[in-house]
Coordinates of C-alpha atoms and ligand atoms in Angstrom, one line a residue:
M877 CA 60.6 -14.5 36.1
C878 CA 59.5 -11.6 33.8
G879 CA 57.9 -12.6 30.6
I880 CA 58.3 -10.9 27.3
V881 CA 56.0 -11.2 24.3
G882 CA 56.0 -9.2 21.0
Y883 CA 54.1 -9.4 17.7
I884 CA 54.4 -7.7 14.4
G885 CA 52.4 -8.8 11.3
N886 CA 49.0 -8.5 9.7
R887 CA 46.8 -9.7 12.6
Q888 CA 45.6 -7.8 15.6
A889 CA 48.4 -8.0 18.1
Y890 CA 46.3 -7.7 21.3
P891 CA 44.8 -11.2 21.5
I892 CA 48.1 -12.7 20.5
L893 CA 50.0 -10.8 23.2
I894 CA 47.5 -11.5 25.9
K895 CA 47.5 -15.2 25.1
G896 CA 51.3 -15.1 25.1
L897 CA 51.3 -13.5 28.5
Q898 CA 49.0 -16.1 29.8
R899 CA 51.3 -18.8 28.5
L900 CA 54.2 -17.1 30.4
E901 CA 52.3 -16.8 33.7
Y902 CA 54.0 -19.9 34.9
R903 CA 57.3 -18.0 35.1
G904 CA 56.0 -16.0 38.1
Y905 CA 55.1 -12.2 38.1
D906 CA 53.3 -9.6 40.0
S907 CA 52.1 -7.0 37.4
A908 CA 51.5 -7.0 33.6
G909 CA 51.4 -4.5 30.8
I910 CA 51.1 -4.0 27.1
A911 CA 52.0 -1.4 24.4
L912 CA 50.3 -1.2 21.1
L913 CA 51.0 0.9 18.0
D914 CA 47.8 2.1 16.3
D915 CA 47.6 4.7 13.7
G916 CA 50.3 6.9 14.9
N917 CA 49.5 6.4 18.6
L918 CA 51.6 4.4 21.1
N919 CA 49.2 3.2 23.7
V920 CA 50.5 1.7 27.0
Y921 CA 48.2 -0.1 29.5
K922 CA 49.4 -1.6 32.8
A923 CA 48.0 -3.3 35.8
K924 CA 49.1 -4.6 39.2
G925 CA 48.3 -8.3 39.7
K926 CA 47.4 -10.9 37.2
V927 CA 47.1 -10.8 33.4
S928 CA 43.3 -11.0 33.9
D929 CA 43.6 -7.6 35.7
L930 CA 45.3 -6.2 32.7
V931 CA 42.7 -7.5 30.4
H932 CA 40.0 -6.0 32.6
F933 CA 41.7 -2.6 32.4
A934 CA 42.8 -2.6 28.8
E935 CA 39.6 -3.8 27.2
Q936 CA 37.9 -0.6 28.0
K937 CA 40.6 1.2 25.9
N938 CA 41.8 1.2 22.3
I939 CA 43.4 -2.2 21.9
K940 CA 43.8 -2.0 18.1
G941 CA 47.1 -2.4 16.4
T942 CA 49.2 -4.9 14.5
V943 CA 52.4 -4.2 16.4
G944 CA 52.8 -4.6 20.1
I945 CA 54.9 -5.7 23.0
A946 CA 53.7 -7.1 26.4
H947 CA 55.2 -8.0 29.7
T948 CA 54.7 -9.8 33.0
R949 CA 57.0 -8.2 35.7
W950 CA 58.5 -9.9 38.7
A951 CA 59.6 -7.0 40.8
T952 CA 63.3 -6.3 41.4
H953 CA 63.7 -2.5 41.5
G954 CA 60.6 -0.9 43.1
E955 CA 57.4 -2.5 44.4
P956 CA 54.9 -4.3 42.2
N957 CA 52.5 -1.5 41.3
Q958 CA 51.1 0.0 38.1
V959 CA 53.7 2.7 37.8
N960 CA 56.6 0.2 38.0
A961 CA 55.0 -2.3 35.7
H962 CA 56.3 -2.4 32.1
P963 CA 56.1 -1.2 29.3
H964 CA 57.8 2.1 30.2
Y965 CA 57.6 5.2 28.0
S966 CA 60.6 7.4 27.2
Q967 CA 60.4 11.1 28.2
S968 CA 58.7 12.1 24.9
E969 CA 56.5 9.0 25.0
E970 CA 57.8 8.2 21.5
L971 CA 59.4 4.9 22.7
A972 CA 58.1 2.1 24.9
I973 CA 60.2 -0.7 26.3
I974 CA 59.8 -4.0 28.1
H975 CA 62.7 -5.6 29.9
N976 CA 63.7 -8.7 31.8
G977 CA 66.9 -8.6 33.8
I978 CA 68.7 -6.0 35.9
I979 CA 70.6 -2.9 34.7
E980 CA 73.3 -2.8 37.3
N981 CA 74.7 0.7 36.5
Y982 CA 71.2 2.2 36.3
A983 CA 71.9 4.7 39.1
I984 CA 74.8 6.4 37.4
L985 CA 73.1 6.4 34.0
K986 CA 70.0 7.9 35.7
E987 CA 72.1 10.7 37.2
G988 CA 73.6 11.5 33.8
L989 CA 70.1 11.6 32.2
Q990 CA 68.7 13.8 35.0
A991 CA 71.5 16.2 34.3
Q992 CA 70.2 16.3 30.7
G993 CA 66.7 17.2 31.9
Y994 CA 65.1 13.7 31.9
T995 CA 62.6 13.0 34.6
F996 CA 61.5 9.6 35.9
H997 CA 58.1 8.3 37.0
S998 CA 59.0 4.8 38.3
Q999 CA 61.6 3.3 40.6
T1000 CA 62.7 0.9 37.9
D1001 CA 66.1 0.4 36.2
T1002 CA 64.1 -0.2 33.0
E1003 CA 62.8 3.3 32.7
V1004 CA 66.4 4.5 32.8
L1005 CA 67.2 2.3 29.8
V1006 CA 64.4 3.6 27.6
Q1007 CA 65.3 7.2 28.5
L1008 CA 68.9 6.4 27.6
I1009 CA 67.9 4.9 24.2
E1010 CA 65.8 8.1 23.5
Y1011 CA 68.7 10.3 24.5
V1012 CA 71.2 8.4 22.4
K1013 CA 68.8 8.4 19.5
K1014 CA 68.1 12.1 19.5
S1015 CA 71.6 13.2 20.2
N1016 CA 73.1 11.0 17.5
K1017 CA 70.2 11.3 15.1
V1018 CA 70.2 7.5 14.4
D1019 CA 67.4 5.0 13.9
L1020 CA 66.0 2.8 16.6
T1021 CA 68.2 -0.3 16.0
K1022 CA 71.4 1.9 16.2
A1023 CA 70.2 3.8 19.2
V1024 CA 69.5 0.5 21.1
Q1025 CA 73.0 -0.7 20.1
L1026 CA 74.7 2.5 21.3
A1027 CA 72.7 2.6 24.5
L1028 CA 73.4 -1.1 25.3
N1029 CA 77.1 -0.4 24.9
Q1030 CA 76.8 1.8 28.0
V1031 CA 74.9 -0.8 30.0
I1032 CA 76.3 -3.2 32.7
G1033 CA 73.9 -6.0 33.6
A1034 CA 71.6 -8.6 32.2
Y1035 CA 68.7 -7.9 29.9
A1036 CA 66.2 -9.1 27.3
I1037 CA 64.4 -6.1 25.9
A1038 CA 61.9 -5.1 23.2
V1039 CA 61.4 -1.6 22.1
I1040 CA 58.8 0.0 19.8
E1041 CA 58.6 3.5 18.4
K1042 CA 55.6 5.7 17.8
N1043 CA 56.8 6.9 14.4
Q1044 CA 58.0 3.5 13.2
P1045 CA 55.0 1.3 13.0
D1046 CA 56.8 -1.4 11.1
I1047 CA 59.6 -2.3 13.6
I1048 CA 60.3 -4.0 16.9
V1049 CA 63.9 -3.9 18.1
A1050 CA 64.9 -6.5 20.7
A1051 CA 68.2 -7.5 22.3
R1052 CA 69.5 -9.9 24.9
K1053 CA 72.3 -10.5 27.3
G1054 CA 71.9 -13.1 29.9
S1055 CA 68.1 -13.2 29.8
P1056 CA 66.4 -15.5 27.2
L1057 CA 64.7 -14.3 24.0
V1058 CA 63.2 -16.3 21.1
V1059 CA 61.9 -15.1 17.8
G1060 CA 59.2 -17.0 16.0
I1061 CA 59.0 -16.7 12.2
G1062 CA 55.6 -16.9 10.6
E1063 CA 54.3 -15.8 7.2
D1064 CA 54.8 -12.1 7.0
E1065 CA 54.8 -11.9 10.7
F1066 CA 57.2 -12.3 13.7
F1067 CA 56.7 -13.3 17.2
L1068 CA 59.0 -12.6 20.1
A1069 CA 59.0 -14.2 23.5
S1070 CA 61.0 -15.2 26.6
D1071 CA 60.5 -18.8 25.7
A1072 CA 58.8 -20.7 22.9
T1073 CA 55.5 -21.3 24.8
P1074 CA 53.7 -18.3 23.4
I1075 CA 55.0 -19.0 19.9
I1076 CA 54.2 -22.6 19.3
E1077 CA 50.6 -22.0 18.5
Y1078 CA 51.6 -20.0 15.4
T1079 CA 54.8 -21.4 14.1
N1080 CA 57.5 -23.9 14.8
Q1081 CA 60.3 -22.0 13.1
V1082 CA 62.3 -20.1 15.7
V1083 CA 65.6 -18.3 16.1
Y1084 CA 67.2 -18.2 19.6
I1085 CA 68.8 -14.8 20.1
G1086 CA 72.3 -15.0 21.4
D1087 CA 74.0 -13.0 24.1
E1088 CA 74.8 -9.4 23.0
E1089 CA 72.7 -9.7 19.9
I1090 CA 70.2 -7.1 18.7
V1091 CA 67.4 -8.3 16.4
T1092 CA 65.3 -6.1 14.2
L1093 CA 61.8 -7.5 13.4
Q1094 CA 60.6 -5.5 10.4
R1095 CA 57.3 -6.0 8.6
G1096 CA 57.9 -7.4 5.1
K1097 CA 61.7 -7.8 5.7
Q1098 CA 64.0 -10.7 6.7
L1099 CA 65.0 -10.9 10.3
K1100 CA 68.2 -8.9 10.9
I1101 CA 70.7 -9.6 13.7
R1102 CA 73.7 -7.5 14.7
T1103 CA 75.8 -7.8 17.7
I1104 CA 76.3 -5.0 20.2
A1105 CA 79.8 -4.7 18.9
D1106 CA 78.3 -4.2 15.4
A1107 CA 79.0 -7.4 13.6
E1108 CA 76.3 -8.9 11.3
K1109 CA 75.0 -12.3 12.2
T1110 CA 73.0 -14.8 10.1
P1111 CA 69.9 -16.0 11.9
E1112 CA 69.9 -19.7 12.5
I1113 CA 66.4 -21.1 12.2
K1114 CA 65.5 -24.0 14.4
K1115 CA 62.5 -26.3 14.5
L1116 CA 60.5 -26.5 17.7
E1117 CA 59.7 -29.9 19.0
L1118 CA 57.2 -28.6 21.5
T1119 CA 53.5 -29.4 21.1
L1120 CA 50.5 -27.3 22.2
S1121 CA 49.0 -30.1 24.2
Q1122 CA 52.1 -30.2 26.4
L1123 CA 51.2 -26.7 27.5
E1124 CA 47.7 -27.4 28.6
K1125 CA 46.3 -29.0 31.8
G1126 CA 44.8 -32.0 30.0
G1127 CA 41.9 -32.3 32.4
Y1128 CA 43.8 -31.9 35.6
P1129 CA 43.0 -29.0 37.9
H1130 CA 46.6 -27.8 38.1
F1131 CA 49.8 -28.2 36.1
M1132 CA 51.6 -29.5 39.2
I1133 CA 49.3 -32.5 39.6
K1134 CA 49.4 -33.2 35.8
E1135 CA 53.2 -33.1 36.0
I1136 CA 53.4 -35.4 39.0
N1137 CA 51.2 -37.9 37.2
E1138 CA 53.3 -37.6 34.1
Q1139 CA 56.4 -39.1 35.8
P1140 CA 56.0 -42.7 34.6
K1141 CA 56.2 -41.3 31.1
T1142 CA 58.8 -38.6 31.6
L1143 CA 61.2 -41.1 33.2
S1144 CA 60.7 -43.4 30.3
D1145 CA 61.4 -40.5 28.0
S1146 CA 64.6 -39.6 30.0
M1147 CA 65.8 -43.2 29.5
R1148 CA 64.6 -43.6 25.9
G1149 CA 67.4 -44.5 23.5
R1150 CA 69.8 -44.4 26.5
V1151 CA 68.9 -47.5 28.5
S1152 CA 68.7 -50.7 26.6
H1153 CA 66.6 -53.0 28.8
E1154 CA 67.3 -56.0 26.5
E1155 CA 71.0 -55.7 26.9
N1156 CA 70.9 -54.0 30.3
E1157 CA 73.2 -51.3 29.0
I1158 CA 73.3 -47.5 29.2
K1159 CA 74.4 -45.3 26.4
L1160 CA 74.8 -41.5 26.8
S1161 CA 76.2 -39.7 23.8
G1162 CA 77.4 -36.8 26.0
F1163 CA 79.5 -39.3 27.9
I1164 CA 80.7 -41.4 25.0
D1165 CA 82.0 -38.3 23.1
N1166 CA 84.0 -37.3 26.2
K1167 CA 84.8 -40.6 27.8
E1168 CA 88.4 -39.7 28.4
K1169 CA 87.5 -36.6 30.3
F1170 CA 85.3 -38.6 32.6
M1171 CA 87.9 -41.4 33.0
N1172 CA 90.6 -38.9 34.0
A1173 CA 88.5 -36.5 36.1
S1174 CA 90.0 -36.0 39.5
R1175 CA 86.9 -34.3 40.8
I1176 CA 83.3 -33.5 39.8
I1177 CA 81.7 -30.2 40.9
I1178 CA 78.0 -30.0 40.6
T1179 CA 76.5 -26.5 40.4
A1180 CA 72.8 -25.8 40.6
C1181 CA 70.0 -23.9 42.5
G1182 CA 66.8 -25.0 44.3
T1183 CA 65.4 -28.4 43.4
S1184 CA 68.1 -28.9 40.8
W1185 CA 70.6 -28.6 43.7
H1186 CA 68.8 -31.4 45.6
A1187 CA 69.0 -33.6 42.5
G1188 CA 72.8 -32.7 42.5
L1189 CA 73.1 -34.0 46.0
I1190 CA 71.6 -37.4 45.0
G1191 CA 74.0 -37.4 42.0
K1192 CA 76.9 -37.0 44.5
Y1193 CA 75.8 -40.1 46.4
A1194 CA 75.6 -42.1 43.2
I1195 CA 78.8 -40.9 41.5
E1196 CA 80.8 -41.3 44.7
E1197 CA 79.4 -44.8 45.3
F1198 CA 79.7 -46.1 41.7
A1199 CA 82.4 -44.1 40.0
R1200 CA 84.6 -43.3 43.1
I1201 CA 85.2 -39.8 42.0
P1202 CA 84.9 -37.1 44.7
V1203 CA 82.0 -34.8 44.1
E1204 CA 81.2 -31.4 45.5
V1205 CA 77.8 -29.9 45.2
E1206 CA 77.6 -26.2 45.1
Y1207 CA 74.9 -23.6 45.2
S1208 CA 75.6 -21.7 42.0
S1209 CA 75.1 -18.3 43.7
E1210 CA 77.9 -19.1 46.2
F1211 CA 80.2 -20.9 43.7
R1212 CA 80.3 -18.0 41.3
Y1213 CA 81.4 -15.4 43.8
R1214 CA 83.6 -17.3 46.3
K1215 CA 86.7 -17.7 44.2
P1216 CA 86.5 -21.5 44.0
V1217 CA 89.5 -23.6 43.2
I1218 CA 88.9 -25.1 39.8
H1219 CA 91.3 -27.4 38.0
K1220 CA 91.6 -28.2 34.4
D1221 CA 90.9 -31.9 35.1
D1222 CA 87.7 -31.1 37.0
I1223 CA 84.3 -31.7 35.4
V1224 CA 81.7 -29.2 36.3
I1225 CA 78.1 -30.5 35.9
A1226 CA 75.5 -27.7 35.7
I1227 CA 72.0 -28.8 36.5
S1228 CA 69.0 -26.6 35.5
Q1229 CA 65.5 -27.4 34.5
S1230 CA 65.0 -24.1 32.7
G1231 CA 68.6 -23.8 31.4
E1232 CA 68.3 -20.1 32.2
T1233 CA 69.0 -19.7 35.9
A1234 CA 71.3 -16.6 36.0
D1235 CA 73.5 -17.9 38.8
T1236 CA 74.0 -21.3 37.3
L1237 CA 74.8 -19.7 33.9
A1238 CA 77.4 -17.5 35.6
A1239 CA 78.8 -20.5 37.4
V1240 CA 79.2 -22.2 34.0
E1241 CA 81.0 -19.2 32.6
L1242 CA 83.3 -19.0 35.6
A1243 CA 84.3 -22.7 35.4
K1244 CA 84.7 -22.4 31.7
S1245 CA 87.1 -19.5 32.0
Q1246 CA 89.2 -21.6 34.4
G1247 CA 89.5 -24.4 31.9
A1248 CA 87.2 -27.0 33.4
F1249 CA 85.1 -29.3 31.2
I1250 CA 81.4 -28.3 31.5
F1251 CA 78.6 -30.9 31.3
G1252 CA 75.0 -29.6 31.3
I1253 CA 71.9 -31.5 32.6
C1254 CA 69.0 -29.3 31.4
N1255 CA 65.4 -29.8 30.4
V1256 CA 64.6 -26.9 28.1
V1257 CA 66.1 -27.6 24.7
G1258 CA 68.0 -24.7 23.2
S1259 CA 68.2 -22.7 26.4
S1260 CA 71.2 -20.7 27.5
I1261 CA 73.0 -23.3 29.7
P1262 CA 73.1 -26.1 27.2
R1263 CA 74.3 -23.6 24.6
N1264 CA 77.2 -22.6 26.9
T1265 CA 78.4 -26.1 28.0
D1266 CA 80.9 -28.4 26.3
S1267 CA 78.6 -31.4 26.4
G1268 CA 75.6 -32.7 28.2
C1269 CA 72.4 -34.6 28.5
Y1270 CA 68.9 -33.3 28.1
T1271 CA 66.4 -34.6 30.7
H1272 CA 63.5 -34.8 28.2
A1273 CA 60.8 -34.3 30.9
G1274 CA 58.8 -32.0 28.5
P1275 CA 57.7 -28.5 29.5
E1276 CA 57.3 -28.1 33.2
I1277 CA 54.8 -25.3 33.9
G1278 CA 54.0 -25.7 37.7
V1279 CA 56.5 -23.4 39.5
A1280 CA 57.3 -26.2 42.0
S1281 CA 59.5 -28.6 40.1
T1282 CA 58.4 -32.3 40.1
K1283 CA 58.9 -34.2 36.9
A1284 CA 62.1 -32.3 36.1
F1285 CA 63.6 -33.3 39.4
T1286 CA 63.0 -37.0 38.9
A1287 CA 64.3 -36.7 35.4
Q1288 CA 67.5 -35.0 36.6
V1289 CA 68.0 -37.8 39.2
T1290 CA 67.5 -40.4 36.4
V1291 CA 70.1 -38.8 34.2
L1292 CA 72.6 -38.4 37.1
T1293 CA 72.1 -42.0 38.0
M1294 CA 72.6 -43.2 34.5
L1295 CA 75.8 -41.1 34.3
A1296 CA 77.1 -42.5 37.6
L1297 CA 76.4 -46.1 36.6
L1298 CA 78.1 -45.5 33.2
I1299 CA 81.2 -43.9 34.6
G1300 CA 81.4 -46.7 37.3
K1301 CA 81.1 -49.4 34.7
E1302 CA 83.7 -47.9 32.4
K1303 CA 86.2 -47.2 35.2
G1304 CA 85.6 -50.7 36.6
T1305 CA 84.7 -49.3 40.0
L1306 CA 81.3 -50.8 39.8
D1307 CA 80.8 -54.5 39.8
K1308 CA 79.4 -55.9 36.5
D1309 CA 76.5 -57.8 38.3
Q1310 CA 75.6 -54.8 40.4
Y1311 CA 75.6 -52.6 37.3
T1312 CA 73.3 -55.1 35.4
N1313 CA 71.0 -55.4 38.4
I1314 CA 70.6 -51.6 38.9
V1315 CA 70.1 -51.0 35.1
A1316 CA 67.3 -53.6 35.2
E1317 CA 65.8 -52.0 38.2
L1318 CA 65.9 -48.6 36.6
G1319 CA 63.8 -50.0 33.8
L1320 CA 61.1 -51.0 36.3
I1321 CA 60.9 -47.6 38.0
P1322 CA 58.2 -46.0 35.6
D1323 CA 55.8 -48.9 36.4
K1324 CA 56.5 -48.7 40.0
I1325 CA 55.7 -45.0 40.0
R1326 CA 52.5 -45.8 38.1
H1327 CA 51.6 -48.2 40.9
L1328 CA 52.4 -45.8 43.7
L1329 CA 50.5 -43.0 42.2
K1330 CA 47.3 -45.0 43.0
Q1331 CA 47.8 -43.8 46.6
D1332 CA 46.9 -40.3 45.6
A1333 CA 43.4 -40.4 47.1
V1334 CA 44.8 -41.7 50.4
I1335 CA 47.4 -38.9 50.6
A1336 CA 44.7 -36.3 49.6
E1337 CA 42.6 -37.5 52.5
F1338 CA 45.2 -37.4 55.3
A1339 CA 46.7 -34.1 53.9
K1340 CA 43.5 -32.5 55.2
T1341 CA 44.7 -33.2 58.8
F1342 CA 47.8 -31.1 58.3
T1343 CA 46.5 -27.7 57.2
Y1344 CA 46.7 -26.6 60.8
A1345 CA 50.5 -27.1 60.8
Q1346 CA 52.8 -24.1 61.0
N1347 CA 56.0 -26.2 60.7
F1348 CA 57.0 -29.6 59.3
I1349 CA 60.2 -31.6 59.6
Y1350 CA 61.4 -34.0 56.9
L1351 CA 64.0 -36.7 57.7
G1352 CA 66.0 -39.1 55.6
R1353 CA 69.4 -40.7 55.6
G1354 CA 71.9 -41.4 52.8
Y1355 CA 70.2 -41.1 49.4
N1356 CA 67.0 -40.0 51.1
F1357 CA 68.5 -37.0 52.9
P1358 CA 68.3 -34.9 49.7
V1359 CA 64.8 -36.3 49.2
A1360 CA 63.9 -34.9 52.7
L1361 CA 65.2 -31.5 51.6
E1362 CA 63.2 -31.6 48.4
G1363 CA 60.0 -32.7 50.2
A1364 CA 60.4 -29.8 52.6
L1365 CA 61.1 -27.4 49.8
K1366 CA 57.9 -28.5 47.9
L1367 CA 55.8 -27.9 51.0
K1368 CA 57.3 -24.5 51.7
E1369 CA 57.0 -23.4 48.1
I1370 CA 53.3 -24.1 47.5
S1371 CA 51.6 -24.3 51.0
Y1372 CA 53.7 -21.5 52.7
I1373 CA 54.1 -23.9 55.7
H1374 CA 57.6 -23.6 57.1
A1375 CA 59.4 -26.9 56.6
E1376 CA 63.0 -28.1 57.3
G1377 CA 64.7 -31.1 55.8
Y1378 CA 67.4 -32.8 57.9
P1379 CA 69.6 -35.9 57.8
A1380 CA 67.7 -38.1 60.3
A1381 CA 70.7 -38.5 62.6
E1382 CA 71.2 -34.8 62.8
M1383 CA 67.8 -34.4 64.4
K1384 CA 69.5 -34.9 67.8
H1385 CA 71.6 -31.8 67.2
G1386 CA 68.8 -29.3 67.3
P1387 CA 65.6 -30.1 65.6
I1388 CA 64.6 -32.6 68.3
A1389 CA 63.9 -29.6 70.5
L1390 CA 61.0 -28.7 68.2
I1391 CA 59.2 -32.0 68.4
S1392 CA 55.9 -32.0 70.3
Q1393 CA 52.5 -33.5 69.5
E1394 CA 51.9 -30.5 67.2
M1395 CA 54.9 -31.2 65.0
P1396 CA 54.4 -33.4 61.9
V1397 CA 57.6 -35.3 61.0
V1398 CA 57.9 -36.9 57.6
V1399 CA 60.4 -39.8 57.8
I1400 CA 61.7 -41.6 54.7
A1401 CA 62.3 -45.1 56.0
P1402 CA 62.6 -47.6 53.1
S1403 CA 64.0 -51.1 53.7
A1404 CA 67.0 -50.4 51.4
G1405 CA 69.7 -48.5 53.3
M1406 CA 70.2 -47.8 57.0
Y1407 CA 66.7 -49.0 57.9
E1408 CA 67.4 -49.9 61.5
K1409 CA 69.1 -46.5 62.1
V1410 CA 66.1 -44.7 60.8
V1411 CA 63.8 -46.9 62.9
S1412 CA 65.7 -45.7 66.0
N1413 CA 65.2 -42.1 64.9
I1414 CA 61.5 -42.7 64.6
Q1415 CA 61.4 -44.1 68.1
E1416 CA 63.0 -40.9 69.3
I1417 CA 60.3 -38.8 67.7
K1418 CA 57.6 -41.1 69.0
A1419 CA 58.9 -40.8 72.5
R1420 CA 58.4 -37.1 72.2
K1421 CA 54.9 -37.5 70.8
G1422 CA 55.7 -36.1 67.3
K1423 CA 53.2 -36.9 64.6
I1424 CA 54.9 -39.4 62.3
I1425 CA 54.2 -39.7 58.6
S1426 CA 56.4 -42.4 57.2
I1427 CA 57.4 -43.5 53.7
V1428 CA 58.1 -47.2 53.9
T1429 CA 58.6 -50.1 51.6
E1430 CA 55.5 -52.2 50.8
G1431 CA 55.2 -55.0 53.4
D1432 CA 56.9 -53.1 56.2
V1433 CA 55.0 -53.3 59.5
V1434 CA 57.5 -52.2 62.0
V1435 CA 57.6 -48.6 61.0
Q1436 CA 53.9 -48.6 60.0
N1437 CA 53.1 -49.5 63.6
L1438 CA 55.1 -46.6 64.9
S1439 CA 53.6 -44.1 62.5
D1440 CA 50.4 -42.0 62.5
Y1441 CA 50.2 -42.1 58.7
T1442 CA 52.1 -44.3 56.3
I1443 CA 52.7 -44.2 52.6
C1444 CA 54.0 -47.4 51.0
I1445 CA 56.4 -47.4 48.0
P1446 CA 57.5 -50.4 46.0
D1447 CA 60.8 -52.1 46.8
T1448 CA 63.9 -51.1 44.8
V1449 CA 67.6 -50.8 45.1
E1450 CA 68.9 -48.2 47.5
C1451 CA 70.2 -45.7 44.9
L1452 CA 66.8 -45.6 43.1
V1453 CA 64.6 -45.1 46.2
P1454 CA 64.7 -41.3 45.7
L1455 CA 62.8 -41.7 42.4
L1456 CA 60.0 -43.4 44.3
A1457 CA 60.1 -41.6 47.6
A1458 CA 60.0 -38.1 46.0
I1459 CA 56.5 -38.8 44.5
P1460 CA 54.4 -39.1 47.7
L1461 CA 56.2 -36.0 49.1
Q1462 CA 55.2 -34.1 46.0
L1463 CA 51.6 -35.3 46.4
L1464 CA 51.5 -34.5 50.1
A1465 CA 52.7 -30.9 49.5
Y1466 CA 50.2 -30.6 46.6
H1467 CA 47.2 -31.7 48.5
I1468 CA 48.0 -29.7 51.6
A1469 CA 48.3 -26.6 49.4
V1470 CA 45.1 -27.3 47.6
V1471 CA 43.2 -27.8 50.9
K1472 CA 44.7 -24.5 52.1
G1473 CA 43.4 -22.8 49.0
C1474 CA 46.9 -21.8 47.8
D1475 CA 47.7 -20.9 44.2
V1476 CA 49.5 -24.1 43.6
D1477 CA 50.9 -23.4 40.1
Q1478 CA 51.9 -19.8 40.7
P1479 CA 52.8 -19.6 44.4
R1480 CA 53.4 -16.1 45.8
N1481 CA 56.7 -14.4 45.2
L1482 CA 58.2 -17.4 43.3
A1483 CA 59.5 -17.5 39.7
K1484 CA 59.9 -20.5 37.6
S1485 CA 62.9 -19.3 35.7
V1486 CA 65.1 -17.1 37.8
T1487 CA 66.9 -15.0 35.2
V1488 CA 68.2 -12.4 37.6
E1489 CA 70.8 -13.2 40.3
Ligands
G6P2534 C1 63.4 -21.5 40.9 C2 62.3 -22.5 40.7 C3 62.7 -23.9 41.3 C4 64.0 -24.3 40.6 C5 65.1 -23.3 40.8 C6 66.3 -23.7 39.9 O1 63.6 -21.2 42.2 O2 61.1 -22.0 41.3 O3 61.7 -24.8 41.0 O4 64.4 -25.5 41.2 O5 64.6 -22.0 40.3 O6 65.9 -23.6 38.6 P1 66.5 -24.4 37.4 O7 65.7 -24.0 36.2 O8 67.9 -23.9 37.2 O9 66.5 -25.8 37.7

């Protein structure tokens, strides 16, 4: 959601900014724009649509300048068009701003500015902010950094901003609260971005800007950080572990299919140093350091959104089965606003691929303020959620660029499973032999995924049959109910086919009315766990002529004979089936979307990192 890039140094800014915007395209956006300072001119170019549309428009203009800011906008206030795209000029056109987030009190601020003679061209909250900065700057006769600080003191909401000034060709001022911002430090140059992906090409030295911090990037000077409350901060330089090749498609047509195929490796990476296959033991430092908290927890609350919420549901099944601790799984957006009951001996687990989801971050803050112990399961190192939790565990799936989450999901499930097994073993609620057996099975999962990925061509072939479909139903029981939800979400997200996930037994309470020979029904029916019950559900669909696509364990013939299409997965223990069953569902959604000609990596209206609530 909204991408920010900035550059100040000795090189031409335009190519760096455009490349940076392209790296941020994965976050989701609907217009783009750029502002460049050249020889006393502050030039702003904007376009509706893709970064390529911006390039087409801007390249006929003056694109010179060694200072600039650029933006991809995901519309919140006002439709996605050229006027609402960022950057926005101030009234005098002396300032230009880019912004990610929402200024909640923009209407009242706007009224005040209008009373002072300010006029507005766009419907955005962002234009209000840049006018406010200009007004504060002029009326207080202060420099840009001070003006940003004073203006932000009047603002309620979330933001990451960058501002440049026509008469100050050596400075970019940026600030954040709630929305991410990273500064890259090169030789005599600075880079600024929403995440490290546009920066890694130039430097691996970065500073993550903290909430309510204002950073001044000044040519030839050290980085300066002050808080909105005017305290000085020393920049903490970190080294990026990211590599450029992780951000490229590596020969695949889309990031999503690359990421699906990476799963044997990413799951090994999630387990590396944590699962000892020789000793069949699990070690998680986030657990070891806080063992007592886990031993004494009376309840675990999992908070997350989207795919991460589905991973949380699987975590609930595993933690309740092995650790015998009650688990509640909450949508972060509901949890944060519904006055939840949180006790001091609760553990709140926040799951987030990006580590930036605004609602999950707010849920963390709420739980923290009520004294709960917060454990994060995140993928992006250094992101906001892990920086706000008491402890946690990175998923180590590597950068996920496709908007539809795939490898991050299986990595989240892996971490949750390791955690559940570990708590169960330490509490003595999980039998030692069962523990040893599951840990050994866990170690076999990457190879089993490698094996099942070989069915890609088969799935691609039968996916062609389903491009006619307007609706899909996904069914599963037990651990595979959340997998059904996730399979349906994948299809919705990238193929725009309406899909519903249901617990298989719930079908009788409504969805069965939808079944006809037109309706494809995906049923997850592995041998491990409630197999006979699922077979009965399949019979019920068959009796109503639904088209059955089944996911079965290799060697199963019963379900295969009842199905129109079958995908086989290797055998494993019940709690690990989601790690296998999720993969063919990812492939199915991918291939249907490709045949339909959809933009798989950047589906319409979706954002990868949802930094506004
Ligand atoms: C967006 C993404 C989803 C993701 C969800 C939660 O909707 O498109 O793929 O599951 O946000 O994101 P998080 O980064 O918190 O896991």
